[in-house]
PDB file of C-alpha atoms in Angstrom:
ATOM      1  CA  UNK E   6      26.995 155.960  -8.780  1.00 40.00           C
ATOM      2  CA  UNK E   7      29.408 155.328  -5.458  1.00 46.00           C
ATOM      3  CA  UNK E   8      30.779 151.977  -5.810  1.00 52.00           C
ATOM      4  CA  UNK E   9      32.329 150.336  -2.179  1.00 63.00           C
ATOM      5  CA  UNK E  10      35.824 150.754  -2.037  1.00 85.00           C
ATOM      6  CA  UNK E  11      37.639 146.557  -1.653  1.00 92.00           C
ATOM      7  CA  UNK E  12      39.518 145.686   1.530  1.00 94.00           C
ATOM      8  CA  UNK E  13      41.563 142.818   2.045  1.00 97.00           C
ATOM      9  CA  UNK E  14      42.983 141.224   4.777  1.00 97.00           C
ATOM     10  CA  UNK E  15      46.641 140.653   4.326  1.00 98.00           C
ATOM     11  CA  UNK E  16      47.797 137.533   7.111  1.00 98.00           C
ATOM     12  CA  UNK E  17      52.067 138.358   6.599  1.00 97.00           C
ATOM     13  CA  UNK E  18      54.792 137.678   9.679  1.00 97.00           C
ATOM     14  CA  UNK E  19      57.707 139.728   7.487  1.00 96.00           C
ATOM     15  CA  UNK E  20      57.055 143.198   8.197  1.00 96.00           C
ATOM     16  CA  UNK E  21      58.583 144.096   5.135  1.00 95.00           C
ATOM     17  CA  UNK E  22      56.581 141.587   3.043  1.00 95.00           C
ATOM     18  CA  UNK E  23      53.566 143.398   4.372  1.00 96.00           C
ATOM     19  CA  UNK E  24      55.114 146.695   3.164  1.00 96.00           C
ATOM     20  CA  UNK E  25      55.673 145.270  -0.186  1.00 94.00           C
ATOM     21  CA  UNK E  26      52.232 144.417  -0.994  1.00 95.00           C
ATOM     22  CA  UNK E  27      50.858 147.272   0.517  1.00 95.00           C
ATOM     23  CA  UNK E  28      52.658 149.554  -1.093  1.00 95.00           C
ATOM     24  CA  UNK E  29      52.222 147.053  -4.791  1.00 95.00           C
ATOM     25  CA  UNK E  30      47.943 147.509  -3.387  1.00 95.00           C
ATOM     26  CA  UNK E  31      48.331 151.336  -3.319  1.00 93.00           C
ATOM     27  CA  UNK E  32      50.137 151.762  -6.522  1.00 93.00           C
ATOM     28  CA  UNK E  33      46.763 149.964  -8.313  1.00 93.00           C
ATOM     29  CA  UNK E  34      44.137 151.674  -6.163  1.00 90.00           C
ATOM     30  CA  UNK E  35      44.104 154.582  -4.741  1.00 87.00           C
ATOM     31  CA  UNK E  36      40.409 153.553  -2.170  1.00 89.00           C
ATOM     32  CA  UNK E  37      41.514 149.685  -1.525  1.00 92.00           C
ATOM     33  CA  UNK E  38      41.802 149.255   2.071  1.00 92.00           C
ATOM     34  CA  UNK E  39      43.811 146.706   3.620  1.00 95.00           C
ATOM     35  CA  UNK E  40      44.308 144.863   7.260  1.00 95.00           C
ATOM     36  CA  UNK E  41      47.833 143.389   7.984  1.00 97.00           C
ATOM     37  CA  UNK E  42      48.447 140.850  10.800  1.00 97.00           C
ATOM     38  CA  UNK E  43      51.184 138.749  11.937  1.00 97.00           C
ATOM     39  CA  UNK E  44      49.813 135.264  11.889  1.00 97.00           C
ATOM     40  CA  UNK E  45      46.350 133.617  11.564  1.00 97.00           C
ATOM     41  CA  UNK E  46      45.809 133.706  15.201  1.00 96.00           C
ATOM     42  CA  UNK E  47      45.876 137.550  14.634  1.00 97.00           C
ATOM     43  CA  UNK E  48      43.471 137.220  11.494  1.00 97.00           C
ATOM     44  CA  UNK E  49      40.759 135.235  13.145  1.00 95.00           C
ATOM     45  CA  UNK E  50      40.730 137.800  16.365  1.00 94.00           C
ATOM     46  CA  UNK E  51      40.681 140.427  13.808  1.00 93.00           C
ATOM     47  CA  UNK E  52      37.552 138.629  11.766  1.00 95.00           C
ATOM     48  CA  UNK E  53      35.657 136.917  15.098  1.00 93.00           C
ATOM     49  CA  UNK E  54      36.045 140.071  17.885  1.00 88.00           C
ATOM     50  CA  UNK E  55      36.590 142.810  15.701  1.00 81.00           C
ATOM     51  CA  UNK E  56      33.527 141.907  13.270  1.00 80.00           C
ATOM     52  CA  UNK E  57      35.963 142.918  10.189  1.00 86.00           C
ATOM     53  CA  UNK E  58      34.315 141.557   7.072  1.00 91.00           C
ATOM     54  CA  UNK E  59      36.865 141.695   4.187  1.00 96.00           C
ATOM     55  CA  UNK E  60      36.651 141.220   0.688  1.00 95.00           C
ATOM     56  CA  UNK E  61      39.676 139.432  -0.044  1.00 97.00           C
ATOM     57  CA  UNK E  62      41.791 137.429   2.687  1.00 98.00           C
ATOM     58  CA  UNK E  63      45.580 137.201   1.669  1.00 98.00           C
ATOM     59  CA  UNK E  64      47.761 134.712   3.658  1.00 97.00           C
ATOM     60  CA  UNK E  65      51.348 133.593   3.844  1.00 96.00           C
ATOM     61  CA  UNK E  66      51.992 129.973   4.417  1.00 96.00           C
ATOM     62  CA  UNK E  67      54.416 129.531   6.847  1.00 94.00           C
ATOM     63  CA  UNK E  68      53.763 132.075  10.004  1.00 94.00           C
ATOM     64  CA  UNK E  69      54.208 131.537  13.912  1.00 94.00           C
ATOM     65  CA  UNK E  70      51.594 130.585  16.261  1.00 93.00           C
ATOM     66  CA  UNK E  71      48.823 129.909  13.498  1.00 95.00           C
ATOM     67  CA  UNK E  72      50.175 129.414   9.932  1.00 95.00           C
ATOM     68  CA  UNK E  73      48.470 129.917   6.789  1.00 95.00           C
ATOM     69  CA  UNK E  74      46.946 125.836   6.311  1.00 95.00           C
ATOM     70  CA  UNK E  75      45.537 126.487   9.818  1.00 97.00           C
ATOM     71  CA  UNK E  76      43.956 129.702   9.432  1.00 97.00           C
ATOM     72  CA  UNK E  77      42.398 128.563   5.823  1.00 97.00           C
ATOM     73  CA  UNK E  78      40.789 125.409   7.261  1.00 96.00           C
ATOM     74  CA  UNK E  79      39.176 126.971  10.203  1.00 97.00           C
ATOM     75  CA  UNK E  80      37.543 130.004   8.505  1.00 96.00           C
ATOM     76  CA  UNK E  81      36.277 127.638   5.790  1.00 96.00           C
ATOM     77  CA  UNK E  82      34.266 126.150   8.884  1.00 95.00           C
ATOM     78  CA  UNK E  83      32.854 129.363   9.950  1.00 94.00           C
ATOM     79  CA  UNK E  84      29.551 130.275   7.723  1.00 94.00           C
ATOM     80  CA  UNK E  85      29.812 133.976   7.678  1.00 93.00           C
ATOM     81  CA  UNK E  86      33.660 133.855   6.139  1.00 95.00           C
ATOM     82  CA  UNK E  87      33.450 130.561   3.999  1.00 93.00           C
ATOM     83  CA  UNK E  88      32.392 132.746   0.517  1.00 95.00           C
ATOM     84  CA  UNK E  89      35.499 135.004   0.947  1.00 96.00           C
ATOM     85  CA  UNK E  90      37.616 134.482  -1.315  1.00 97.00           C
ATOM     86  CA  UNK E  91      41.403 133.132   0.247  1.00 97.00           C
ATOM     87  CA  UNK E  92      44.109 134.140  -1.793  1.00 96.00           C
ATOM     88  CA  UNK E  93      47.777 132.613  -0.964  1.00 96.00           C
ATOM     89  CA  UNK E  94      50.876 134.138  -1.744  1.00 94.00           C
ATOM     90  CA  UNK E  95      53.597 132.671  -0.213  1.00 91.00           C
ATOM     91  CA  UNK E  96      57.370 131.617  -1.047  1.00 89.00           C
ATOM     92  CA  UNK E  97      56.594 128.141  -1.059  1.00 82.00           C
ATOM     93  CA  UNK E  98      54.916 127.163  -4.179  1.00 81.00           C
ATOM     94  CA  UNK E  99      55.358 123.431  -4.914  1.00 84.00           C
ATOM     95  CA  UNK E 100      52.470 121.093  -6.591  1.00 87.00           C
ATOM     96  CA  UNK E 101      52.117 119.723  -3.348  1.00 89.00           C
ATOM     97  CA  UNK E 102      51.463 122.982  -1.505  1.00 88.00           C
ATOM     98  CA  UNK E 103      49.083 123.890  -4.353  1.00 90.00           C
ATOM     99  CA  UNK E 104      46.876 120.719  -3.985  1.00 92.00           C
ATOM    100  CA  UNK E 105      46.835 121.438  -0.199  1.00 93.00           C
ATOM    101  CA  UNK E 106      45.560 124.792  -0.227  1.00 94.00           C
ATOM    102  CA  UNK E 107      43.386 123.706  -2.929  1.00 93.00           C
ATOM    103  CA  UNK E 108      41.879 120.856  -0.481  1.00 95.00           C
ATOM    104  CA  UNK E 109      41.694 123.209   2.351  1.00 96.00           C
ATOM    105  CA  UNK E 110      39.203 125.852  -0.028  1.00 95.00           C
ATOM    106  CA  UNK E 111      41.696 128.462  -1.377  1.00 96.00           C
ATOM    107  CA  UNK E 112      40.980 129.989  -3.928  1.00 95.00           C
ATOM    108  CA  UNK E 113      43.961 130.901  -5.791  1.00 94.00           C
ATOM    109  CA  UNK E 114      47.930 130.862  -5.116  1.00 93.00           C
ATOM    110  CA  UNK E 115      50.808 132.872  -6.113  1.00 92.00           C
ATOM    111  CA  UNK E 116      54.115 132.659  -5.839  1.00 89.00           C
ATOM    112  CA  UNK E 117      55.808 135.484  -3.853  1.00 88.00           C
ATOM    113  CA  UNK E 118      58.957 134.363  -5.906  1.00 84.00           C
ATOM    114  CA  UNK E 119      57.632 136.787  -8.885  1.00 80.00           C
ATOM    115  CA  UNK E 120      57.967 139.882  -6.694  1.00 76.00           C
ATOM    116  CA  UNK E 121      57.646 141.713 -10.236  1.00 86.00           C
ATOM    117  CA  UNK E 122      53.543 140.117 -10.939  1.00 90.00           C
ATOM    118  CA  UNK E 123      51.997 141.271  -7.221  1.00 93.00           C
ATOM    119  CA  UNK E 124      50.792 144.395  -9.031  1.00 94.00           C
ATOM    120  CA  UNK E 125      49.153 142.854 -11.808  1.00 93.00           C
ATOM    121  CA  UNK E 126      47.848 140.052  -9.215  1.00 94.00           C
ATOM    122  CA  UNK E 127      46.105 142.942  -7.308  1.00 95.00           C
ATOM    123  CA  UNK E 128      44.818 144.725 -10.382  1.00 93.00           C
ATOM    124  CA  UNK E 129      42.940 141.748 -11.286  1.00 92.00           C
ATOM    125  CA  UNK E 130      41.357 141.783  -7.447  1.00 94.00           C
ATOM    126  CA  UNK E 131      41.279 145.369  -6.859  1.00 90.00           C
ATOM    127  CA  UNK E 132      40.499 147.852 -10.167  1.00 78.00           C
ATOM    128  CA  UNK E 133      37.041 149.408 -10.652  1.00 61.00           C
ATOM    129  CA  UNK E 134      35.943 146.858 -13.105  1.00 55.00           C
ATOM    130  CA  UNK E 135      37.233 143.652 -11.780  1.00 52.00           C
ATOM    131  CA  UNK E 136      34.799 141.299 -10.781  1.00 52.00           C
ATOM    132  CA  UNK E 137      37.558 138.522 -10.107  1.00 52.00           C
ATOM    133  CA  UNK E 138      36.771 134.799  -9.325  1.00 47.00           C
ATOM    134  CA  UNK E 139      40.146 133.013 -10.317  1.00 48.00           C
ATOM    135  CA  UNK E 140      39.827 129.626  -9.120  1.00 45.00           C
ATOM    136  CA  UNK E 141      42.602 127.121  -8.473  1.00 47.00           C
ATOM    137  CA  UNK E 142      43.516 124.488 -11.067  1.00 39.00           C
TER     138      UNK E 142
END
């Protein structure tokens, strides 16, 4: 039985943040696809105009042009992207950043802090038998 290979959208302004995870995606699975863009302007041309459907929508916080709160609130308005699932991982992890994402329909955050944990964060996301629906507390 062919299962569909996961893609995620990875929304990163360091270029060599976006290397990081990608390389930290490919070392779990070896048919995960992923999307990098700059900023959330970038995401939501990528999304709206290119038609790209993703599983999985990772996004920094703090990115020119659009950042990360931005982005999250206006593709929760859109039907066709509000059930995928928004992942943050960003540098600035504070209770208060948590509860804002939270408000805004995120569905889980990590701390970019723990450079060491990004594998096992993608594992849960991206290995045959994950089914993953972590949920912010």
């Amino acid at each position: 039985m062919l299962t569909k290979s996961k893609s995620c959208l990875l929304i990163e302004d360091d270029p060599e943040d976006q290397e990081f995870f990608m390389d930290a995606l490919h070392s779990v699975s070896n048919s995960a696809g992923c999307y990098a863009v700059g900023n959330g302007e970038e995401a939501l041309f990528a999304l709206l105009k290119e038609d790209y459907c993703p599983d999985y929508i990772f996004t920094d916080l703090h990115m020119p042009r659009m950042d990360g709160f931005e982005f999250i609130k206006i593709i929760k308005g859109i039907e066709k992207f509000r059930s995928i699932p928004i992942i943050v991982y960003s540098s600035d992890f504070s209770d208060n950043q948590l509860e804002r994402v939270k408000t805004l329909g995120a569905t889980a955050f990590y701390s970019k802090t723990r450079l060491s944990a990004l594998p096992e964060i993608l594992r849960s996301y991206f290995t045959e038998c994950s089914n993953h629906a972590a949920t912010l507390k």
